[in-house]
PDB file of C-alpha atoms in Angstrom:
ATOM      1  CA  MET M  81     220.492 230.376 199.984  1.00  0.00           C
ATOM      2  CA  PRO M  82     222.293 227.133 201.749  1.00  0.00           C
ATOM      3  CA  SER M  83     225.571 226.130 200.771  1.00  0.00           C
ATOM      4  CA  ALA M  84     224.173 222.834 199.019  1.00  0.00           C
ATOM      5  CA  LEU M  85     222.549 225.305 196.385  1.00  0.00           C
ATOM      6  CA  LEU M  86     225.463 227.194 196.103  1.00  0.00           C
ATOM      7  CA  HIS M  87     226.719 224.220 195.248  1.00  0.00           C
ATOM      8  CA  SER M  88     224.479 222.839 192.543  1.00  0.00           C
ATOM      9  CA  LEU M  89     224.351 227.056 191.355  1.00  0.00           C
ATOM     10  CA  TRP M  90     228.276 226.880 191.089  1.00  0.00           C
ATOM     11  CA  VAL M  91     227.690 222.885 188.667  1.00  0.00           C
ATOM     12  CA  ALA M  92     225.323 223.969 186.594  1.00  0.00           C
ATOM     13  CA  THR M  93     227.216 227.461 185.331  1.00  0.00           C
ATOM     14  CA  LEU M  94     229.952 224.866 184.190  1.00  0.00           C
ATOM     15  CA  GLU M  95     227.720 222.259 182.517  1.00  0.00           C
ATOM     16  CA  THR M  96     226.231 225.513 180.967  1.00  0.00           C
ATOM     17  CA  LEU M  97     229.742 226.879 180.554  1.00  0.00           C
ATOM     18  CA  TYR M  98     230.480 223.571 178.520  1.00  0.00           C
ATOM     19  CA  MET M  99     227.754 223.563 176.488  1.00  0.00           C
ATOM     20  CA  THR M 100     228.064 227.287 175.505  1.00  0.00           C
ATOM     21  CA  SER M 101     231.636 226.630 174.931  1.00  0.00           C
ATOM     22  CA  ILE M 102     231.998 223.126 173.095  1.00  0.00           C
ATOM     23  CA  SER M 103     228.491 225.189 170.678  1.00  0.00           C
ATOM     24  CA  ALA M 104     230.561 228.030 169.866  1.00  0.00           C
ATOM     25  CA  ILE M 105     233.274 226.061 168.054  1.00  0.00           C
ATOM     26  CA  LEU M 106     231.756 223.743 166.049  1.00  0.00           C
ATOM     27  CA  VAL M 107     229.362 226.663 164.815  1.00  0.00           C
ATOM     28  CA  LEU M 108     231.836 228.756 164.335  1.00  0.00           C
ATOM     29  CA  LEU M 109     234.679 226.107 161.878  1.00  0.00           C
ATOM     30  CA  ALA M 110     230.927 225.922 160.549  1.00  0.00           C
ATOM     31  CA  GLY M 111     229.399 229.025 160.269  1.00  0.00           C
ATOM     32  CA  LEU M 112     232.379 231.386 159.063  1.00  0.00           C
ATOM     33  CA  PRO M 113     232.706 228.442 155.839  1.00  0.00           C
ATOM     34  CA  LEU M 114     228.998 229.128 154.933  1.00  0.00           C
ATOM     35  CA  GLY M 115     229.342 233.432 155.837  1.00  0.00           C
ATOM     36  CA  VAL M 116     232.236 233.023 153.085  1.00  0.00           C
ATOM     37  CA  ALA M 117     230.369 231.094 150.079  1.00  0.00           C
ATOM     38  CA  LEU M 118     227.244 232.852 151.190  1.00  0.00           C
ATOM     39  CA  VAL M 119     229.565 236.251 150.222  1.00  0.00           C
ATOM     40  CA  ILE M 120     231.752 235.077 147.316  1.00  0.00           C
ATOM     41  CA  THR M 121     228.743 232.808 145.495  1.00  0.00           C
ATOM     42  CA  ASP M 122     226.863 236.225 144.856  1.00  0.00           C
ATOM     43  CA  GLN M 123     226.200 237.544 142.347  1.00  0.00           C
ATOM     44  CA  GLY M 124     229.526 239.765 141.940  1.00  0.00           C
ATOM     45  CA  GLY M 125     231.213 237.970 143.811  1.00  0.00           C
ATOM     46  CA  LEU M 126     234.991 236.216 143.722  1.00  0.00           C
ATOM     47  CA  TRP M 127     233.071 232.613 142.422  1.00  0.00           C
ATOM     48  CA  GLU M 128     229.854 233.742 141.409  1.00  0.00           C
ATOM     49  CA  ARG M 129     227.143 230.925 141.408  1.00  0.00           C
ATOM     50  CA  PRO M 130     223.134 232.013 141.403  1.00  0.00           C
ATOM     51  CA  LEU M 131     222.316 228.418 142.249  1.00  0.00           C
ATOM     52  CA  LEU M 132     224.596 227.404 145.134  1.00  0.00           C
ATOM     53  CA  HIS M 133     223.990 230.661 146.621  1.00  0.00           C
ATOM     54  CA  ARG M 134     220.116 230.547 146.182  1.00  0.00           C
ATOM     55  CA  SER M 135     220.523 227.263 147.458  1.00  0.00           C
ATOM     56  CA  LEU M 136     222.801 228.047 150.605  1.00  0.00           C
ATOM     57  CA  GLY M 137     220.626 231.551 151.768  1.00  0.00           C
ATOM     58  CA  ALA M 138     216.767 229.247 151.260  1.00  0.00           C
ATOM     59  CA  LEU M 139     219.007 226.621 153.494  1.00  0.00           C
ATOM     60  CA  VAL M 140     220.263 229.170 156.613  1.00  0.00           C
ATOM     61  CA  ASN M 141     216.928 230.869 156.401  1.00  0.00           C
ATOM     62  CA  VAL M 142     215.306 228.090 156.445  1.00  0.00           C
ATOM     63  CA  GLY M 143     217.060 226.810 159.754  1.00  0.00           C
ATOM     64  CA  ARG M 144     216.967 230.193 161.388  1.00  0.00           C
ATOM     65  CA  SER M 145     213.203 230.645 160.452  1.00  0.00           C
ATOM     66  CA  ILE M 146     212.034 226.966 163.081  1.00  0.00           C
ATOM     67  CA  PRO M 147     212.159 228.130 166.556  1.00  0.00           C
ATOM     68  CA  PHE M 148     214.232 226.187 169.223  1.00  0.00           C
ATOM     69  CA  ILE M 149     212.212 224.209 170.778  1.00  0.00           C
ATOM     70  CA  ILE M 150     210.300 223.184 167.758  1.00  0.00           C
ATOM     71  CA  LEU M 151     213.844 222.353 166.550  1.00  0.00           C
ATOM     72  CA  MET M 152     215.472 220.653 169.387  1.00  0.00           C
ATOM     73  CA  VAL M 153     212.030 217.669 169.190  1.00  0.00           C
ATOM     74  CA  ALA M 154     212.455 218.122 165.404  1.00  0.00           C
ATOM     75  CA  ILE M 155     216.297 216.504 165.983  1.00  0.00           C
ATOM     76  CA  VAL M 156     215.776 214.165 168.423  1.00  0.00           C
ATOM     77  CA  PRO M 157     216.741 211.362 166.518  1.00  0.00           C
ATOM     78  CA  LEU M 158     219.977 212.595 165.305  1.00  0.00           C
ATOM     79  CA  THR M 159     221.066 213.811 168.357  1.00  0.00           C
ATOM     80  CA  ARG M 160     220.667 209.818 169.831  1.00  0.00           C
ATOM     81  CA  TRP M 161     222.392 208.642 166.874  1.00  0.00           C
ATOM     82  CA  LEU M 162     225.031 211.624 167.653  1.00  0.00           C
ATOM     83  CA  VAL M 163     225.533 210.735 171.227  1.00  0.00           C
ATOM     84  CA  GLY M 164     223.542 207.845 171.902  1.00  0.00           C
ATOM     85  CA  THR M 165     221.116 210.314 174.685  1.00  0.00           C
ATOM     86  CA  THR M 166     219.046 213.190 173.923  1.00  0.00           C
ATOM     87  CA  ILE M 167     219.272 213.967 177.758  1.00  0.00           C
ATOM     88  CA  GLY M 168     221.894 215.816 179.211  1.00  0.00           C
ATOM     89  CA  THR M 169     224.894 218.798 178.618  1.00  0.00           C
ATOM     90  CA  THR M 170     226.389 216.932 175.519  1.00  0.00           C
ATOM     91  CA  ALA M 171     223.028 215.757 174.098  1.00  0.00           C
ATOM     92  CA  ALA M 172     222.313 219.972 174.202  1.00  0.00           C
ATOM     93  CA  ILE M 173     225.017 220.134 172.510  1.00  0.00           C
ATOM     94  CA  VAL M 174     224.076 219.589 169.301  1.00  0.00           C
ATOM     95  CA  PRO M 175     220.608 221.201 168.627  1.00  0.00           C
ATOM     96  CA  LEU M 176     222.473 224.512 169.611  1.00  0.00           C
ATOM     97  CA  VAL M 177     225.301 223.689 167.260  1.00  0.00           C
ATOM     98  CA  VAL M 178     222.690 222.978 164.645  1.00  0.00           C
ATOM     99  CA  ALA M 179     220.336 226.057 165.596  1.00  0.00           C
ATOM    100  CA  ALA M 180     223.380 229.001 165.715  1.00  0.00           C
ATOM    101  CA  ILE M 181     225.129 227.848 162.110  1.00  0.00           C
ATOM    102  CA  PRO M 182     222.205 229.888 160.308  1.00  0.00           C
ATOM    103  CA  PHE M 183     222.677 232.666 162.188  1.00  0.00           C
ATOM    104  CA  MET M 184     226.514 232.843 162.235  1.00  0.00           C
ATOM    105  CA  GLY M 185     226.625 231.921 158.708  1.00  0.00           C
ATOM    106  CA  ARG M 186     225.400 235.626 157.934  1.00  0.00           C
ATOM    107  CA  VAL M 187     226.763 237.193 161.004  1.00  0.00           C
ATOM    108  CA  VAL M 188     229.610 236.025 159.042  1.00  0.00           C
ATOM    109  CA  GLU M 189     228.273 237.144 155.574  1.00  0.00           C
ATOM    110  CA  GLN M 190     227.114 240.686 156.752  1.00  0.00           C
ATOM    111  CA  SER M 191     230.541 241.372 158.336  1.00  0.00           C
ATOM    112  CA  LEU M 192     232.498 240.511 155.246  1.00  0.00           C
ATOM    113  CA  ARG M 193     229.634 242.627 152.559  1.00  0.00           C
ATOM    114  CA  GLU M 194     231.142 245.059 154.858  1.00  0.00           C
ATOM    115  CA  VAL M 195     234.719 245.132 153.357  1.00  0.00           C
ATOM    116  CA  ASP M 196     235.696 248.251 151.046  1.00  0.00           C
ATOM    117  CA  PRO M 197     235.050 246.671 147.872  1.00  0.00           C
ATOM    118  CA  GLY M 198     238.594 248.232 146.669  1.00  0.00           C
ATOM    119  CA  LEU M 199     240.535 246.185 148.659  1.00  0.00           C
ATOM    120  CA  VAL M 200     238.764 243.196 147.533  1.00  0.00           C
ATOM    121  CA  GLU M 201     239.567 244.426 143.590  1.00  0.00           C
ATOM    122  CA  ALA M 202     242.972 246.106 144.110  1.00  0.00           C
ATOM    123  CA  ALA M 203     244.073 242.539 145.503  1.00  0.00           C
ATOM    124  CA  VAL M 204     242.516 241.053 142.108  1.00  0.00           C
ATOM    125  CA  ALA M 205     244.103 242.686 139.883  1.00  0.00           C
ATOM    126  CA  MET M 206     247.642 242.375 141.365  1.00  0.00           C
ATOM    127  CA  GLY M 207     246.854 238.502 140.878  1.00  0.00           C
ATOM    128  CA  SER M 208     245.734 236.820 143.934  1.00  0.00           C
ATOM    129  CA  THR M 209     243.860 233.824 144.538  1.00  0.00           C
ATOM    130  CA  HIS M 210     240.771 233.852 145.835  1.00  0.00           C
ATOM    131  CA  ARG M 211     241.888 232.194 148.902  1.00  0.00           C
ATOM    132  CA  GLN M 212     244.703 234.834 148.836  1.00  0.00           C
ATOM    133  CA  VAL M 213     241.908 237.032 148.578  1.00  0.00           C
ATOM    134  CA  ILE M 214     239.458 235.348 151.264  1.00  0.00           C
ATOM    135  CA  LEU M 215     242.335 234.567 154.033  1.00  0.00           C
ATOM    136  CA  ARG M 216     244.085 238.031 152.867  1.00  0.00           C
ATOM    137  CA  VAL M 217     241.630 240.825 152.910  1.00  0.00           C
ATOM    138  CA  LEU M 218     238.510 239.666 153.218  1.00  0.00           C
ATOM    139  CA  ILE M 219     238.600 238.383 157.433  1.00  0.00           C
ATOM    140  CA  PRO M 220     241.552 240.315 158.550  1.00  0.00           C
ATOM    141  CA  GLU M 221     239.340 243.244 157.053  1.00  0.00           C
ATOM    142  CA  ALA M 222     235.785 242.804 158.837  1.00  0.00           C
ATOM    143  CA  LEU M 223     238.210 240.457 162.026  1.00  0.00           C
ATOM    144  CA  PRO M 224     236.389 243.523 164.541  1.00  0.00           C
ATOM    145  CA  SER M 225     233.100 242.812 162.934  1.00  0.00           C
ATOM    146  CA  LEU M 226     233.994 239.316 163.267  1.00  0.00           C
ATOM    147  CA  LEU M 227     234.292 238.717 166.483  1.00  0.00           C
ATOM    148  CA  ARG M 228     231.475 241.702 167.056  1.00  0.00           C
ATOM    149  CA  GLY M 229     229.114 239.024 165.709  1.00  0.00           C
ATOM    150  CA  ALA M 230     231.152 235.791 167.071  1.00  0.00           C
ATOM    151  CA  ALA M 231     230.199 237.574 171.299  1.00  0.00           C
ATOM    152  CA  LEU M 232     226.575 237.577 169.847  1.00  0.00           C
ATOM    153  CA  MET M 233     226.431 234.449 168.610  1.00  0.00           C
ATOM    154  CA  ILE M 234     227.352 232.918 172.010  1.00  0.00           C
ATOM    155  CA  ILE M 235     225.588 235.168 173.585  1.00  0.00           C
ATOM    156  CA  ASN M 236     222.539 233.660 171.671  1.00  0.00           C
ATOM    157  CA  LEU M 237     224.177 230.429 173.139  1.00  0.00           C
ATOM    158  CA  LEU M 238     223.574 231.213 176.304  1.00  0.00           C
ATOM    159  CA  GLY M 239     219.903 231.814 176.166  1.00  0.00           C
ATOM    160  CA  TYR M 240     219.524 228.328 173.791  1.00  0.00           C
ATOM    161  CA  SER M 241     221.273 227.252 176.895  1.00  0.00           C
ATOM    162  CA  ALA M 242     219.052 227.983 178.834  1.00  0.00           C
ATOM    163  CA  MET M 243     216.850 227.403 177.146  1.00  0.00           C
ATOM    164  CA  ALA M 244     217.717 223.460 176.690  1.00  0.00           C
ATOM    165  CA  GLY M 245     218.063 222.853 179.667  1.00  0.00           C
ATOM    166  CA  ALA M 246     214.190 223.347 180.962  1.00  0.00           C
ATOM    167  CA  VAL M 247     213.831 220.129 178.710  1.00  0.00           C
ATOM    168  CA  GLY M 248     216.553 218.226 180.288  1.00  0.00           C
ATOM    169  CA  GLY M 249     219.416 219.437 178.545  1.00  0.00           C
ATOM    170  CA  GLY M 250     221.562 220.347 182.194  1.00  0.00           C
ATOM    171  CA  GLY M 251     223.064 223.753 183.224  1.00  0.00           C
ATOM    172  CA  LEU M 252     221.918 226.970 184.400  1.00  0.00           C
ATOM    173  CA  GLY M 253     217.754 226.713 182.637  1.00  0.00           C
ATOM    174  CA  ASP M 254     217.489 222.596 184.056  1.00  0.00           C
ATOM    175  CA  LEU M 255     218.307 224.342 188.140  1.00  0.00           C
ATOM    176  CA  ALA M 256     216.207 227.373 187.440  1.00  0.00           C
ATOM    177  CA  VAL M 257     212.869 225.000 186.115  1.00  0.00           C
ATOM    178  CA  LYS M 258     213.424 222.064 189.016  1.00  0.00           C
ATOM    179  CA  TYR M 259     214.735 223.714 191.775  1.00  0.00           C
ATOM    180  CA  GLY M 260     213.463 226.808 191.373  1.00  0.00           C
ATOM    181  CA  TYR M 261     210.008 226.776 189.930  1.00  0.00           C
ATOM    182  CA  MET M 262     208.435 223.801 190.363  1.00  0.00           C
ATOM    183  CA  ARG M 263     209.673 224.152 194.200  1.00  0.00           C
ATOM    184  CA  PHE M 264     208.319 228.020 194.379  1.00  0.00           C
ATOM    185  CA  ARG M 265     212.153 229.307 195.543  1.00  0.00           C
ATOM    186  CA  THR M 266     212.583 232.773 193.990  1.00  0.00           C
ATOM    187  CA  ASP M 267     216.302 232.553 195.817  1.00  0.00           C
ATOM    188  CA  VAL M 268     217.353 230.005 193.438  1.00  0.00           C
ATOM    189  CA  MET M 269     215.113 231.609 190.282  1.00  0.00           C
ATOM    190  CA  LEU M 270     217.335 235.165 191.280  1.00  0.00           C
ATOM    191  CA  GLY M 271     220.761 232.898 191.332  1.00  0.00           C
ATOM    192  CA  CYS M 272     220.631 231.488 187.980  1.00  0.00           C
ATOM    193  CA  LEU M 273     219.767 234.342 186.332  1.00  0.00           C
ATOM    194  CA  VAL M 274     222.174 236.563 187.541  1.00  0.00           C
ATOM    195  CA  ALA M 275     224.876 233.602 186.803  1.00  0.00           C
ATOM    196  CA  LEU M 276     223.176 234.180 182.990  1.00  0.00           C
ATOM    197  CA  LEU M 277     224.027 238.050 183.690  1.00  0.00           C
ATOM    198  CA  LEU M 278     226.520 237.648 183.940  1.00  0.00           C
ATOM    199  CA  LEU M 279     228.354 234.860 182.189  1.00  0.00           C
ATOM    200  CA  VAL M 280     226.660 237.483 179.108  1.00  0.00           C
ATOM    201  CA  GLN M 281     227.875 240.650 180.797  1.00  0.00           C
ATOM    202  CA  ALA M 282     231.847 238.951 180.304  1.00  0.00           C
ATOM    203  CA  VAL M 283     231.460 237.494 176.384  1.00  0.00           C
ATOM    204  CA  GLN M 284     229.795 240.931 175.624  1.00  0.00           C
ATOM    205  CA  LEU M 285     232.864 242.935 177.496  1.00  0.00           C
ATOM    206  CA  LEU M 286     235.494 240.113 175.954  1.00  0.00           C
ATOM    207  CA  GLY M 287     233.822 240.723 172.149  1.00  0.00           C
ATOM    208  CA  ASP M 288     234.207 244.197 172.154  1.00  0.00           C
ATOM    209  CA  ARG M 289     237.465 244.928 174.038  1.00  0.00           C
ATOM    210  CA  LEU M 290     238.745 242.075 171.397  1.00  0.00           C
ATOM    211  CA  ALA M 291     236.909 244.207 168.152  1.00  0.00           C
ATOM    212  CA  SER M 292     238.200 247.539 169.676  1.00  0.00           C
ATOM    213  CA  ARG M 293     241.843 246.299 170.188  1.00  0.00           C
ATOM    214  CA  PHE M 294     242.164 245.364 166.363  1.00  0.00           C
ATOM    215  CA  ASP M 295     240.504 247.881 165.362  1.00  0.00           C
ATOM    216  CA  ARG M 296     243.217 249.747 166.224  1.00  0.00           C
ATOM    217  CA  THR M 297     245.710 247.517 165.083  1.00  0.00           C
ATOM    218  CA  ARG M 298     244.500 248.341 161.904  1.00  0.00           C
ATOM    219  CA  SER M 299     244.268 251.510 161.916  1.00  0.00           C
ATOM    220  CA  ARG M 300     247.449 251.733 162.948  1.00  0.00           C
ATOM    221  CA  ARG M 301     248.533 249.359 159.478  1.00  0.00           C
ATOM    222  CA  GLU M 302     249.333 250.448 156.607  1.00  0.00           C
ATOM    223  CA  PRO M 303     250.152 247.249 154.257  1.00  0.00           C
ATOM    224  CA  SER M 304     252.326 247.624 150.938  1.00  0.00           C
ATOM    225  CA  PRO M 305     251.298 245.990 147.964  1.00  0.00           C
ATOM    226  CA  SER M 306     254.324 244.037 147.429  1.00  0.00           C
ATOM    227  CA  THR M 307     254.496 242.489 151.033  1.00  0.00           C
ATOM    228  CA  SER M 308     250.891 242.049 151.324  1.00  0.00           C
ATOM    229  CA  PHE M 309     249.965 239.037 148.937  1.00  0.00           C
ATOM    230  CA  PRO M 310     253.210 237.688 148.855  1.00  0.00           C
ATOM    231  CA  GLY M 311     253.300 235.340 145.176  1.00  0.00           C
ATOM    232  CA  ALA M 312     251.231 236.468 143.712  1.00  0.00           C
ATOM    233  CA  THR M 313     251.214 237.973 140.354  1.00  0.00           C
ATOM    234  CA  PRO M 314     249.886 240.542 138.232  1.00  0.00           C
ATOM    235  CA  ALA M 315     247.083 240.150 136.336  1.00  0.00           C
ATOM    236  CA  PRO M 316     247.048 239.335 132.536  1.00  0.00           C
ATOM    237  CA  SER M 317     245.949 242.951 130.608  1.00  0.00           C
ATOM    238  CA  GLY M 318     241.891 243.701 129.960  1.00  0.00           C
ATOM    239  CA  ALA M 319     241.380 239.720 132.923  1.00  0.00           C
ATOM    240  CA  SER M 320     238.335 239.849 134.665  1.00  0.00           C
ATOM    241  CA  PRO M 321     239.490 240.563 138.492  1.00  0.00           C
ATOM    242  CA  TRP M 322     236.248 238.814 139.803  1.00  0.00           C
ATOM    243  CA  LYS M 323     236.016 235.537 137.673  1.00  0.00           C
ATOM    244  CA  ASP M 324     238.214 231.859 136.392  1.00  0.00           C
ATOM    245  CA  ARG M 325     240.788 233.269 139.147  1.00  0.00           C
ATOM    246  CA  PRO M 326     241.692 229.701 140.599  1.00  0.00           C
TER     247      PRO M 326
END
């Protein structure tokens, strides 16, 4: 492969990393609260709101059911309004975020549901507020699963970014289509494929390493009730452990 194409491959890889990293941060900022809301508003949750739970669930299902290519076209006005253009790596971030938030919300929901309900009940019985339960029980206990889910989300974003590049979003997908497919350059296609494979492997390896590290840390930790929830006050006798808590 000529040096000019190697340089183009490097630039396209950086563009893909730019799209994916910015999108991943925004998706985490929105997907984590969405997943928490899906859990705590469900029946038997910390803050039961059946109508809100059904509404959020329906919205997530609709978002996950729309193919990414169709979603990109459907939200062109939103993309143009937010970034002023519909072409380029920055413009591609908008559909990437919109497509990945519902997925991440479900991932967070499933991870939080794996937490032992006994830990939540014990924290509530000790007088912990909803915020304390979420921040000091649910999220820390589900952290290894959340990290693996975040890695899966980033890998999906890499795939989405390649599709976005095929329709003018830049990155490896754009290079593969314009300089590989349209010019019948098999070496360019293979170069883009190898770059994507290496990125996916790196993300998966990092996610697994971090999850395993926190798994070991959690297994060695023996939390004390008096230190795990500082400021918590015992719940009144006969009070419901799930409801009427701030």
